[in-house]
C-alpha cells in the first residue's frame, strides 16, 4: 500500500480530545432529555446511562412509557442532535422539496418525539370541553332539554335549535382545541405535526383536533351550525326561498320544517287566519290565506302586541284587531297572557317598532329561544321597556291600550 492511501492513526491526544467531546455531547443530550421530560410532567423511573439506552418514564397518574434520550429529542435516528426552536419542532434536511417549510426549500419541520402523557392530555381536554359546553350551547342557540348518553359513552344532551329541531349531541364543546398526535399526516397538501400545519403557501399555523376524532353524534366538528337539519335546509335553495317569502309577507310558519321539499306546513297570516301549503305550491303564489289573498289587498300590519305564557315572551305585529293572531299564539304555544295590545297604528309604525325591539335585543345579546321572535320570559320587562320607549318617543299623542 502506498503512502498516499494510508491514513495516519489518531494521536493519543486527539483520541482523548474526541472522547471528551463525545462525553460532553452525550451529557448535554442527557441534560436536555431530563429537562424536557420534567417540563412534560414525566418522572424518570430508571437509570440514565447512554443516549441510546431505554429509559422508563411515568406521569403523576401512573401511566408509563419507554423511550431513548436520542429519539425522545429527535424522531429520526441520527448522529446530529439539533436544538429545537420555539414550538418544539426541528428544522432538518427534508430530502424532498414538497415537505419543506415555506421559504426554506431544503428544510422541513419534525416534532420532538417525547410529548406529555396522551391519556392525561385527553382527560384534560374532555374536562375542558365539558366545562365549556354551556357556553357552546349559548353561542350556537341550542336549548338544552335533558341529559342523555352518546353512542361512544360520553355524556350527551338532548337539545333543540331555534327552528325547533330536536337532536342529541355529545355534551362537550367541539371547538375546544387539541394537539394532533403523531409525526405527520398528509391532509391534502397540508402536513400536520402535532399543533402545527405546514402547507405549500402558508406559514405554520395552529390546527385543531381532526374532526373524525371528536366523535360527536351530529354537526360538522363544531365548525358551524351543530343542527344537521338546519345545515341541510340552508343548502336547499327552495327551502331558503320559502322562508324568505314567509318573512316578507308577515306569515308565520307554525310547523317545524324538515329538510325535504315535499312537505306541507301550516301558516298563520298577519290577520291571524290559518292555512296549509306545500313548499312547491308556496313558491308559485303568495303565502297569504284564501280570505286575504282573495280580497286583492294585502293586509297592512297596524297592530303591535306582546304575549307570554310565563316561560316565553313574543313581541309581534298583526292587522285588524290582532285577535286572530293572538288566538293562534294561544293555541299553538300557550301564549295566552297579553301584556301589550296596541291597535290602529299608522302605516309602517308596527314594522318600525318591531324592528326597533328586535334589533335592540340582538344588540344586547339577548337571543331567542325559538324561531327569531320567541324569547325567554326573563326578558319580558326589557321587551316592554323597549316598545314603550319607542312609542313614547315616536307616537306620544297616539292612543293605545296597555294591558297588565
mmCIF file of C-alpha atoms in Angstrom:
data_model
loop_
_atom_site.group_PDB
_atom_site.id
_atom_site.type_symbol
_atom_site.label_atom_id
_atom_site.label_comp_id
_atom_site.label_asym_id
_atom_site.label_seq_id
_atom_site.Cartn_x
_atom_site.Cartn_y
_atom_site.Cartn_z
ATOM 1 C CA UNK A 1 0.000 0.000 0.000
ATOM 2 C CA UNK A 2 1.380 3.382 -0.965
ATOM 3 C CA UNK A 3 1.910 6.235 1.404
ATOM 4 C CA UNK A 4 -0.846 8.186 -0.403
ATOM 5 C CA UNK A 5 -3.553 5.663 0.526
ATOM 6 C CA UNK A 6 -2.586 5.191 4.137
ATOM 7 C CA UNK A 7 -4.407 7.100 6.868
ATOM 8 C CA UNK A 8 -2.438 8.133 9.853
ATOM 9 C CA UNK A 9 -3.713 6.784 13.157
ATOM 10 C CA UNK A 10 -5.016 9.489 15.506
ATOM 11 C CA UNK A 11 -2.617 10.515 18.182
ATOM 12 C CA UNK A 12 -3.461 9.686 21.817
ATOM 13 C CA UNK A 13 -4.127 13.369 22.435
ATOM 14 C CA UNK A 14 -6.624 13.523 19.547
ATOM 15 C CA UNK A 15 -8.337 10.358 20.682
ATOM 16 C CA UNK A 16 -8.652 11.713 24.223
ATOM 17 C CA UNK A 17 -9.955 15.027 22.943
ATOM 18 C CA UNK A 18 -12.581 13.237 20.790
ATOM 19 C CA UNK A 19 -13.657 11.088 23.707
ATOM 20 C CA UNK A 20 -14.068 14.133 25.918
ATOM 21 C CA UNK A 21 -16.097 15.961 23.250
ATOM 22 C CA UNK A 22 -18.310 12.917 22.814
ATOM 23 C CA UNK A 23 -18.799 12.617 26.552
ATOM 24 C CA UNK A 24 -19.730 16.286 26.827
ATOM 25 C CA UNK A 25 -22.158 15.944 23.901
ATOM 26 C CA UNK A 26 -23.821 12.919 25.493
ATOM 27 C CA UNK A 27 -24.001 14.720 28.826
ATOM 28 C CA UNK A 28 -25.667 17.695 27.120
ATOM 29 C CA UNK A 29 -28.169 15.389 25.413
ATOM 30 C CA UNK A 30 -28.973 13.643 28.710
ATOM 31 C CA UNK A 31 -29.420 17.002 30.452
ATOM 32 C CA UNK A 32 -31.695 18.233 27.682
ATOM 33 C CA UNK A 33 -33.657 14.980 27.831
ATOM 34 C CA UNK A 34 -34.095 15.184 31.617
ATOM 35 C CA UNK A 35 -35.219 18.818 31.357
ATOM 36 C CA UNK A 36 -37.676 18.015 28.573
ATOM 37 C CA UNK A 37 -39.143 15.068 30.485
ATOM 38 C CA UNK A 38 -39.602 17.253 33.588
ATOM 39 C CA UNK A 39 -41.302 20.014 31.556
ATOM 40 C CA UNK A 40 -43.783 17.491 30.138
ATOM 41 C CA UNK A 41 -44.670 16.078 33.544
ATOM 42 C CA UNK A 42 -42.731 12.809 33.290
ATOM 43 C CA UNK A 43 -40.700 11.244 36.104
ATOM 44 C CA UNK A 44 -37.617 9.183 35.185
ATOM 45 C CA UNK A 45 -38.036 5.721 36.716
ATOM 46 C CA UNK A 46 -34.831 4.038 35.504
ATOM 47 C CA UNK A 47 -31.142 4.794 35.455
ATOM 48 C CA UNK A 48 -29.882 7.278 32.876
ATOM 49 C CA UNK A 49 -26.906 5.730 31.177
ATOM 50 C CA UNK A 50 -26.438 6.129 27.430
ATOM 51 C CA UNK A 51 -28.305 8.224 24.921
ATOM 52 C CA UNK A 52 -29.413 5.069 23.071
ATOM 53 C CA UNK A 53 -30.439 3.110 26.195
ATOM 54 C CA UNK A 54 -34.117 2.699 27.058
ATOM 55 C CA UNK A 55 -35.459 4.873 29.857
ATOM 56 C CA UNK A 56 -38.759 4.271 31.660
ATOM 57 C CA UNK A 57 -40.912 7.340 32.353
ATOM 58 C CA UNK A 58 -44.170 7.685 34.266
ATOM 59 C CA UNK A 59 -46.627 10.518 34.797
ATOM 60 C CA UNK A 60 -48.370 11.520 38.026
ATOM 61 C CA UNK A 61 -51.396 9.406 37.057
ATOM 62 C CA UNK A 62 -49.265 6.264 36.789
ATOM 63 C CA UNK A 63 -49.144 5.943 33.001
ATOM 64 C CA UNK A 64 -45.724 4.846 31.765
ATOM 65 C CA UNK A 65 -43.732 4.816 28.553
ATOM 66 C CA UNK A 66 -40.279 3.816 27.358
ATOM 67 C CA UNK A 67 -38.039 5.992 25.193
ATOM 68 C CA UNK A 68 -34.401 6.515 24.412
ATOM 69 C CA UNK A 69 -32.995 10.005 25.038
ATOM 70 C CA UNK A 70 -31.829 10.494 21.471
ATOM 71 C CA UNK A 71 -35.163 9.545 19.866
ATOM 72 C CA UNK A 72 -37.095 11.440 22.506
ATOM 73 C CA UNK A 73 -35.426 14.600 21.272
ATOM 74 C CA UNK A 74 -35.190 13.604 17.632
ATOM 75 C CA UNK A 75 -37.782 11.380 15.924
ATOM 76 C CA UNK A 76 -35.281 10.029 13.395
ATOM 77 C CA UNK A 77 -32.220 8.062 14.426
ATOM 78 C CA UNK A 78 -29.124 10.006 13.567
ATOM 79 C CA UNK A 79 -25.902 11.339 14.926
ATOM 80 C CA UNK A 80 -26.769 15.041 14.611
ATOM 81 C CA UNK A 81 -28.705 16.378 17.603
ATOM 82 C CA UNK A 82 -30.039 19.866 16.959
ATOM 83 C CA UNK A 83 -31.674 22.361 19.248
ATOM 84 C CA UNK A 84 -35.435 22.676 18.835
ATOM 85 C CA UNK A 85 -36.782 26.165 18.145
ATOM 86 C CA UNK A 86 -39.908 27.551 19.773
ATOM 87 C CA UNK A 87 -42.849 25.265 19.181
ATOM 88 C CA UNK A 88 -40.915 22.021 19.662
ATOM 89 C CA UNK A 89 -40.102 21.393 16.008
ATOM 90 C CA UNK A 90 -36.721 20.743 14.403
ATOM 91 C CA UNK A 91 -35.724 22.212 11.051
ATOM 92 C CA UNK A 92 -33.779 19.455 9.353
ATOM 93 C CA UNK A 93 -32.759 18.469 5.844
ATOM 94 C CA UNK A 94 -36.021 17.432 4.215
ATOM 95 C CA UNK A 95 -34.676 15.493 1.266
ATOM 96 C CA UNK A 96 -37.863 16.231 -0.717
ATOM 97 C CA UNK A 97 -38.908 19.725 -1.706
ATOM 98 C CA UNK A 98 -42.677 19.254 -1.138
ATOM 99 C CA UNK A 99 -42.042 18.523 2.553
ATOM 100 C CA UNK A 100 -40.175 21.777 3.096
ATOM 101 C CA UNK A 101 -41.227 24.704 5.240
ATOM 102 C CA UNK A 102 -42.270 27.667 3.043
ATOM 103 C CA UNK A 103 -39.288 29.919 2.431
ATOM 104 C CA UNK A 104 -36.794 27.171 3.326
ATOM 105 C CA UNK A 105 -36.787 24.786 0.338
ATOM 106 C CA UNK A 106 -34.237 22.414 1.892
ATOM 107 C CA UNK A 107 -35.575 22.288 5.449
ATOM 108 C CA UNK A 108 -38.601 20.521 6.903
ATOM 109 C CA UNK A 109 -40.165 20.546 10.348
ATOM 110 C CA UNK A 110 -40.076 17.462 12.565
ATOM 111 C CA UNK A 111 -41.631 17.290 16.025
ATOM 112 C CA UNK A 112 -39.948 16.317 19.234
ATOM 113 C CA UNK A 113 -40.851 12.682 19.796
ATOM 114 C CA UNK A 114 -41.426 12.992 23.541
ATOM 115 C CA UNK A 115 -44.763 14.580 24.432
ATOM 116 C CA UNK A 116 -46.899 14.916 27.519
ATOM 117 C CA UNK A 117 -48.920 11.844 28.535
ATOM 118 C CA UNK A 118 -51.590 11.425 25.862
ATOM 119 C CA UNK A 119 -54.066 9.764 28.242
ATOM 120 C CA UNK A 120 -53.779 12.646 30.714
ATOM 121 C CA UNK A 121 -53.952 15.217 27.915
ATOM 122 C CA UNK A 122 -57.113 13.575 26.559
ATOM 123 C CA UNK A 123 -58.668 13.623 30.037
ATOM 124 C CA UNK A 124 -57.861 17.309 30.479
ATOM 125 C CA UNK A 125 -59.316 18.046 27.033
ATOM 126 C CA UNK A 126 -62.534 16.201 27.865
ATOM 127 C CA UNK A 127 -62.880 18.077 31.149
ATOM 128 C CA UNK A 128 -62.335 21.438 29.440
ATOM 129 C CA UNK A 129 -64.751 20.524 26.645
ATOM 130 C CA UNK A 130 -67.468 19.509 29.109
ATOM 131 C CA UNK A 131 -66.961 22.652 31.196
ATOM 132 C CA UNK A 132 -67.390 24.908 28.159
ATOM 133 C CA UNK A 133 -70.412 23.115 26.679
ATOM 134 C CA UNK A 134 -72.858 25.545 28.286
ATOM 135 C CA UNK A 135 -71.163 28.463 26.527
ATOM 136 C CA UNK A 136 -71.131 26.478 23.265
ATOM 137 C CA UNK A 137 -74.884 25.884 23.561
ATOM 138 C CA UNK A 138 -75.493 29.600 24.093
ATOM 139 C CA UNK A 139 -73.259 30.622 21.189
ATOM 140 C CA UNK A 140 -74.968 28.175 18.809
ATOM 141 C CA UNK A 141 -78.520 28.913 20.074
ATOM 142 C CA UNK A 142 -79.181 25.437 21.453
ATOM 143 C CA UNK A 143 -81.779 24.952 24.186
ATOM 144 C CA UNK A 144 -80.827 22.071 26.500
ATOM 145 C CA UNK A 145 -83.825 19.798 27.138
ATOM 146 C CA UNK A 146 -82.496 16.767 29.026
ATOM 147 C CA UNK A 147 -79.450 14.620 29.781
ATOM 148 C CA UNK A 148 -78.631 11.674 27.532
ATOM 149 C CA UNK A 149 -75.782 9.309 26.612
ATOM 150 C CA UNK A 150 -73.991 9.278 23.270
ATOM 151 C CA UNK A 151 -73.162 6.005 21.442
ATOM 152 C CA UNK A 152 -69.471 6.347 22.325
ATOM 153 C CA UNK A 153 -70.217 6.532 26.047
ATOM 154 C CA UNK A 154 -69.722 10.266 26.556
ATOM 155 C CA UNK A 155 -72.390 12.259 28.412
ATOM 156 C CA UNK A 156 -74.754 13.879 25.949
ATOM 157 C CA UNK A 157 -77.615 16.369 25.898
ATOM 158 C CA UNK A 158 -80.957 16.407 24.155
ATOM 159 C CA UNK A 159 -81.195 19.875 22.625
ATOM 160 C CA UNK A 160 -83.458 21.943 20.400
ATOM 161 C CA UNK A 161 -82.289 24.525 17.894
ATOM 162 C CA UNK A 162 -84.039 27.837 17.194
ATOM 163 C CA UNK A 163 -86.051 26.301 14.351
ATOM 164 C CA UNK A 164 -87.463 23.559 16.571
ATOM 165 C CA UNK A 165 -85.314 20.591 15.508
ATOM 166 C CA UNK A 166 -84.529 18.276 18.414
ATOM 167 C CA UNK A 167 -81.462 16.036 18.461
ATOM 168 C CA UNK A 168 -78.790 14.575 20.743
ATOM 169 C CA UNK A 169 -75.281 15.976 20.870
ATOM 170 C CA UNK A 170 -72.253 14.985 22.922
ATOM 171 C CA UNK A 171 -72.100 17.290 25.941
ATOM 172 C CA UNK A 172 -68.657 18.642 25.087
ATOM 173 C CA UNK A 173 -67.635 21.777 23.227
ATOM 174 C CA UNK A 174 -66.223 20.591 19.851
ATOM 175 C CA UNK A 175 -64.376 23.890 19.462
ATOM 176 C CA UNK A 176 -62.007 23.016 22.319
ATOM 177 C CA UNK A 177 -58.572 22.786 20.624
ATOM 178 C CA UNK A 178 -56.414 19.725 20.951
ATOM 179 C CA UNK A 179 -52.923 19.000 19.739
ATOM 180 C CA UNK A 180 -52.816 16.498 16.905
ATOM 181 C CA UNK A 181 -50.917 13.309 17.871
ATOM 182 C CA UNK A 182 -48.427 11.579 15.564
ATOM 183 C CA UNK A 183 -45.454 12.621 13.488
ATOM 184 C CA UNK A 184 -47.138 13.749 10.328
ATOM 185 C CA UNK A 185 -50.384 13.196 8.459
ATOM 186 C CA UNK A 186 -50.998 14.200 4.890
ATOM 187 C CA UNK A 187 -54.283 16.140 4.715
ATOM 188 C CA UNK A 188 -54.368 17.049 1.033
ATOM 189 C CA UNK A 189 -51.423 19.379 0.533
ATOM 190 C CA UNK A 190 -51.031 20.079 4.231
ATOM 191 C CA UNK A 191 -48.631 18.245 6.514
ATOM 192 C CA UNK A 192 -49.527 18.269 10.191
ATOM 193 C CA UNK A 193 -47.092 17.886 13.066
ATOM 194 C CA UNK A 194 -48.973 17.991 16.358
ATOM 195 C CA UNK A 195 -50.055 21.620 16.774
ATOM 196 C CA UNK A 196 -48.541 22.907 13.518
ATOM 197 C CA UNK A 197 -49.785 22.788 9.944
ATOM 198 C CA UNK A 198 -47.355 23.467 7.129
ATOM 199 C CA UNK A 199 -48.561 23.823 3.556
ATOM 200 C CA UNK A 200 -47.037 24.969 0.303
ATOM 201 C CA UNK A 201 -48.272 28.533 0.742
ATOM 202 C CA UNK A 202 -48.948 29.252 4.417
ATOM 203 C CA UNK A 203 -46.733 29.629 7.436
ATOM 204 C CA UNK A 204 -47.104 27.215 10.378
ATOM 205 C CA UNK A 205 -50.499 27.843 11.960
ATOM 206 C CA UNK A 206 -52.388 26.298 14.888
ATOM 207 C CA UNK A 207 -54.550 23.366 13.929
ATOM 208 C CA UNK A 208 -57.423 21.887 15.897
ATOM 209 C CA UNK A 209 -58.069 18.239 16.638
ATOM 210 C CA UNK A 210 -59.160 16.388 13.454
ATOM 211 C CA UNK A 211 -62.915 16.268 13.061
ATOM 212 C CA UNK A 212 -63.097 12.485 12.923
ATOM 213 C CA UNK A 213 -61.618 12.121 16.386
ATOM 214 C CA UNK A 214 -64.241 14.311 18.072
ATOM 215 C CA UNK A 215 -66.790 11.511 17.733
ATOM 216 C CA UNK A 216 -69.741 13.852 18.093
ATOM 217 C CA UNK A 217 -73.155 12.467 17.268
ATOM 218 C CA UNK A 218 -74.141 15.335 14.999
ATOM 219 C CA UNK A 219 -72.907 18.556 13.453
ATOM 220 C CA UNK A 220 -69.776 19.298 11.496
ATOM 221 C CA UNK A 221 -66.959 19.125 14.013
ATOM 222 C CA UNK A 222 -68.146 22.294 15.729
ATOM 223 C CA UNK A 223 -67.081 24.499 12.834
ATOM 224 C CA UNK A 224 -70.597 25.707 12.096
ATOM 225 C CA UNK A 225 -74.242 25.046 12.915
ATOM 226 C CA UNK A 226 -74.484 21.890 15.075
ATOM 227 C CA UNK A 227 -78.005 21.152 13.765
ATOM 228 C CA UNK A 228 -77.612 18.986 10.674
ATOM 229 C CA UNK A 229 -81.222 19.642 9.615
ATOM 230 C CA UNK A 230 -80.679 23.421 9.626
ATOM 231 C CA UNK A 231 -77.462 22.958 7.662
ATOM 232 C CA UNK A 232 -79.318 20.838 5.103
ATOM 233 C CA UNK A 233 -82.126 23.403 4.822
ATOM 234 C CA UNK A 234 -79.611 26.225 4.296
ATOM 235 C CA UNK A 235 -78.182 24.280 1.344
ATOM 236 C CA UNK A 236 -81.600 23.742 -0.284
ATOM 237 C CA UNK A 237 -82.466 26.856 -2.361
ATOM 238 C CA UNK A 238 -86.226 26.190 -2.447
ATOM 239 C CA UNK A 239 -86.470 25.945 1.343
ATOM 240 C CA UNK A 240 -84.373 29.096 1.817
ATOM 241 C CA UNK A 241 -86.607 30.960 -0.653
ATOM 242 C CA UNK A 242 -89.788 29.720 1.061
ATOM 243 C CA UNK A 243 -88.628 31.057 4.426
ATOM 244 C CA UNK A 244 -87.647 34.374 2.867
ATOM 245 C CA UNK A 245 -91.069 34.784 1.225
ATOM 246 C CA UNK A 246 -92.829 33.963 4.509
ATOM 247 C CA UNK A 247 -90.855 36.699 6.327
ATOM 248 C CA UNK A 248 -91.554 39.273 3.628
ATOM 249 C CA UNK A 249 -95.311 38.563 3.690
ATOM 250 C CA UNK A 250 -95.542 38.553 7.510
ATOM 251 C CA UNK A 251 -96.581 34.906 7.537
ATOM 252 C CA UNK A 252 -95.611 32.699 10.488
ATOM 253 C CA UNK A 253 -94.564 29.113 9.739
ATOM 254 C CA UNK A 254 -96.165 27.138 12.546
ATOM 255 C CA UNK A 255 -94.638 23.714 11.867
ATOM 256 C CA UNK A 256 -91.022 22.653 12.326
ATOM 257 C CA UNK A 257 -89.648 22.476 8.795
ATOM 258 C CA UNK A 258 -87.743 19.399 7.680
ATOM 259 C CA UNK A 259 -85.017 19.353 5.038
ATOM 260 C CA UNK A 260 -87.384 17.849 2.430
ATOM 261 C CA UNK A 261 -89.026 19.854 -0.328
ATOM 262 C CA UNK A 262 -92.027 17.501 -0.400
ATOM 263 C CA UNK A 263 -93.572 18.773 2.832
ATOM 264 C CA UNK A 264 -96.669 20.691 3.817
ATOM 265 C CA UNK A 265 -96.559 23.278 6.591
ATOM 266 C CA UNK A 266 -99.211 25.258 8.452
ATOM 267 C CA UNK A 267 -99.131 29.031 8.163
ATOM 268 C CA UNK A 268 -100.662 31.927 10.051
ATOM 269 C CA UNK A 269 -101.099 35.156 8.064
ATOM 270 C CA UNK A 270 -100.749 38.609 9.540
ATOM 271 C CA UNK A 271 -104.507 38.759 10.151
ATOM 272 C CA UNK A 272 -104.419 35.523 12.136
ATOM 273 C CA UNK A 273 -106.004 33.228 9.529
ATOM 274 C CA UNK A 274 -104.696 29.659 9.382
ATOM 275 C CA UNK A 275 -103.863 27.748 6.217
ATOM 276 C CA UNK A 276 -101.592 24.975 4.941
ATOM 277 C CA UNK A 277 -99.388 24.962 1.879
ATOM 278 C CA UNK A 278 -96.823 22.703 0.211
ATOM 279 C CA UNK A 279 -93.327 24.111 -0.331
ATOM 280 C CA UNK A 280 -93.515 23.893 -4.127
ATOM 281 C CA UNK A 281 -97.006 25.451 -4.203
ATOM 282 C CA UNK A 282 -95.936 28.225 -1.850
ATOM 283 C CA UNK A 283 -93.128 29.210 -4.197
ATOM 284 C CA UNK A 284 -95.584 29.758 -7.051
ATOM 285 C CA UNK A 285 -98.036 32.095 -5.285
ATOM 286 C CA UNK A 286 -98.455 34.369 -2.307
ATOM 287 C CA UNK A 287 -98.498 32.696 1.083
ATOM 288 C CA UNK A 288 -101.478 34.689 2.336
ATOM 289 C CA UNK A 289 -104.603 32.783 3.278
ATOM 290 C CA UNK A 290 -107.512 32.486 0.850
ATOM 291 C CA UNK A 291 -109.507 35.243 2.562
ATOM 292 C CA UNK A 292 -106.704 37.786 2.485
ATOM 293 C CA UNK A 293 -105.429 36.937 -0.989
ATOM 294 C CA UNK A 294 -108.989 36.843 -2.338
ATOM 295 C CA UNK A 295 -109.600 40.378 -1.146
ATOM 296 C CA UNK A 296 -106.929 41.576 -3.545
ATOM 297 C CA UNK A 297 -105.317 43.782 -0.891
ATOM 298 C CA UNK A 298 -102.511 42.567 1.328
ATOM 299 C CA UNK A 299 -103.354 43.461 4.947
ATOM 300 C CA UNK A 300 -101.000 46.095 6.335
ATOM 301 C CA UNK A 301 -99.801 45.455 9.919
ATOM 302 C CA UNK A 302 -101.346 48.071 12.198
ATOM 303 C CA UNK A 303 -101.146 46.168 15.496
ATOM 304 C CA UNK A 304 -98.256 45.640 17.892
ATOM 305 C CA UNK A 305 -98.535 43.055 20.672
ATOM 306 C CA UNK A 306 -96.530 41.318 23.396
ATOM 307 C CA UNK A 307 -97.773 37.939 24.668
ATOM 308 C CA UNK A 308 -96.329 35.468 27.182
ATOM 309 C CA UNK A 309 -97.049 32.203 28.960
ATOM 310 C CA UNK A 310 -94.669 32.649 31.872
ATOM 311 C CA UNK A 311 -91.868 30.715 30.114
ATOM 312 C CA UNK A 312 -91.588 32.569 26.791
ATOM 313 C CA UNK A 313 -92.420 36.059 25.593
ATOM 314 C CA UNK A 314 -93.155 37.027 21.997
ATOM 315 C CA UNK A 315 -93.436 40.524 20.560
ATOM 316 C CA UNK A 316 -95.079 40.712 17.144
ATOM 317 C CA UNK A 317 -97.283 42.566 14.685
ATOM 318 C CA UNK A 318 -100.675 41.857 13.147
ATOM 319 C CA UNK A 319 -103.542 43.573 11.337
ATOM 320 C CA UNK A 320 -107.180 44.392 12.149
ATOM 321 C CA UNK A 321 -107.780 43.980 15.855
ATOM 322 C CA UNK A 322 -104.985 41.404 16.209
ATOM 323 C CA UNK A 323 -107.201 38.858 17.936
ATOM 324 C CA UNK A 324 -106.867 36.208 15.233
ATOM 325 C CA UNK A 325 -103.097 36.002 15.542
ATOM 326 C CA UNK A 326 -103.284 36.136 19.347
ATOM 327 C CA UNK A 327 -105.660 33.147 19.264
ATOM 328 C CA UNK A 328 -103.091 31.270 17.168
ATOM 329 C CA UNK A 329 -100.339 32.002 19.700
ATOM 330 C CA UNK A 330 -102.607 30.832 22.488
ATOM 331 C CA UNK A 331 -103.489 27.541 20.772
ATOM 332 C CA UNK A 332 -100.006 26.779 19.366
ATOM 333 C CA UNK A 333 -97.728 27.687 22.278
ATOM 334 C CA UNK A 334 -99.992 28.580 25.180
ATOM 335 C CA UNK A 335 -99.097 32.285 24.949
ATOM 336 C CA UNK A 336 -102.352 33.447 26.495
ATOM 337 C CA UNK A 337 -101.218 36.418 28.613
ATOM 338 C CA UNK A 338 -101.475 39.644 26.603
ATOM 339 C CA UNK A 339 -99.117 42.272 28.029
ATOM 340 C CA UNK A 340 -99.412 44.827 25.230
ATOM 341 C CA UNK A 341 -102.024 45.203 22.502
ATOM 342 C CA UNK A 342 -101.640 48.428 20.532
ATOM 343 C CA UNK A 343 -104.016 48.823 17.593
ATOM 344 C CA UNK A 344 -104.862 51.348 14.830
ATOM 345 C CA UNK A 345 -101.220 52.315 14.289
ATOM 346 C CA UNK A 346 -100.197 54.463 11.323
ATOM 347 C CA UNK A 347 -98.962 52.594 8.256
ATOM 348 C CA UNK A 348 -95.371 51.454 8.834
ATOM 349 C CA UNK A 349 -95.332 52.071 12.575
ATOM 350 C CA UNK A 350 -95.894 48.423 13.532
ATOM 351 C CA UNK A 351 -92.962 47.295 11.385
ATOM 352 C CA UNK A 352 -90.757 50.070 12.791
ATOM 353 C CA UNK A 353 -91.389 49.275 16.449
ATOM 354 C CA UNK A 354 -90.954 45.551 15.813
ATOM 355 C CA UNK A 355 -87.619 46.169 14.083
ATOM 356 C CA UNK A 356 -86.518 48.501 16.907
ATOM 357 C CA UNK A 357 -87.280 45.952 19.638
ATOM 358 C CA UNK A 358 -85.653 43.004 17.857
ATOM 359 C CA UNK A 359 -82.545 44.979 16.877
ATOM 360 C CA UNK A 360 -82.053 46.270 20.425
ATOM 361 C CA UNK A 361 -82.443 42.777 21.900
ATOM 362 C CA UNK A 362 -79.901 41.398 19.434
ATOM 363 C CA UNK A 363 -77.511 44.266 20.214
ATOM 364 C CA UNK A 364 -77.733 43.394 23.909
ATOM 365 C CA UNK A 365 -77.009 39.718 23.098
ATOM 366 C CA UNK A 366 -80.485 38.615 24.173
ATOM 367 C CA UNK A 367 -81.046 35.576 21.998
ATOM 368 C CA UNK A 368 -84.361 33.949 21.089
ATOM 369 C CA UNK A 369 -85.110 30.510 22.451
ATOM 370 C CA UNK A 370 -87.225 29.536 19.427
ATOM 371 C CA UNK A 371 -87.594 30.988 15.969
ATOM 372 C CA UNK A 372 -86.494 34.611 15.733
ATOM 373 C CA UNK A 373 -89.076 36.308 17.992
ATOM 374 C CA UNK A 374 -89.639 33.945 20.940
ATOM 375 C CA UNK A 375 -87.541 34.931 23.964
ATOM 376 C CA UNK A 376 -87.124 33.679 27.499
ATOM 377 C CA UNK A 377 -89.765 35.223 29.766
ATOM 378 C CA UNK A 378 -86.951 36.543 31.973
ATOM 379 C CA UNK A 379 -86.545 39.329 29.357
ATOM 380 C CA UNK A 380 -90.199 40.416 29.307
ATOM 381 C CA UNK A 381 -89.537 43.662 31.199
ATOM 382 C CA UNK A 382 -86.835 44.604 28.687
ATOM 383 C CA UNK A 383 -89.143 43.829 25.754
ATOM 384 C CA UNK A 384 -91.885 46.031 27.228
ATOM 385 C CA UNK A 385 -89.428 48.807 28.081
ATOM 386 C CA UNK A 386 -88.090 48.953 24.502
ATOM 387 C CA UNK A 387 -91.566 49.043 22.971
ATOM 388 C CA UNK A 388 -92.908 51.616 25.427
ATOM 389 C CA UNK A 389 -89.852 53.793 24.880
ATOM 390 C CA UNK A 390 -90.323 53.714 21.102
ATOM 391 C CA UNK A 391 -93.981 54.724 21.352
ATOM 392 C CA UNK A 392 -93.223 57.487 23.835
ATOM 393 C CA UNK A 393 -90.566 58.904 21.501
ATOM 394 C CA UNK A 394 -92.362 58.458 18.171
ATOM 395 C CA UNK A 395 -96.117 58.470 18.871
ATOM 396 C CA UNK A 396 -96.524 60.349 22.159
ATOM 397 C CA UNK A 397 -100.067 61.516 21.370
ATOM 398 C CA UNK A 398 -101.360 58.336 19.745
ATOM 399 C CA UNK A 399 -103.903 56.480 21.923
ATOM 400 C CA UNK A 400 -103.056 52.860 22.533
ATOM 401 C CA UNK A 401 -104.054 50.188 25.012
ATOM 402 C CA UNK A 402 -101.753 48.703 27.622
ATOM 403 C CA UNK A 403 -102.937 45.557 29.348
ATOM 404 C CA UNK A 404 -101.493 44.060 32.526
#
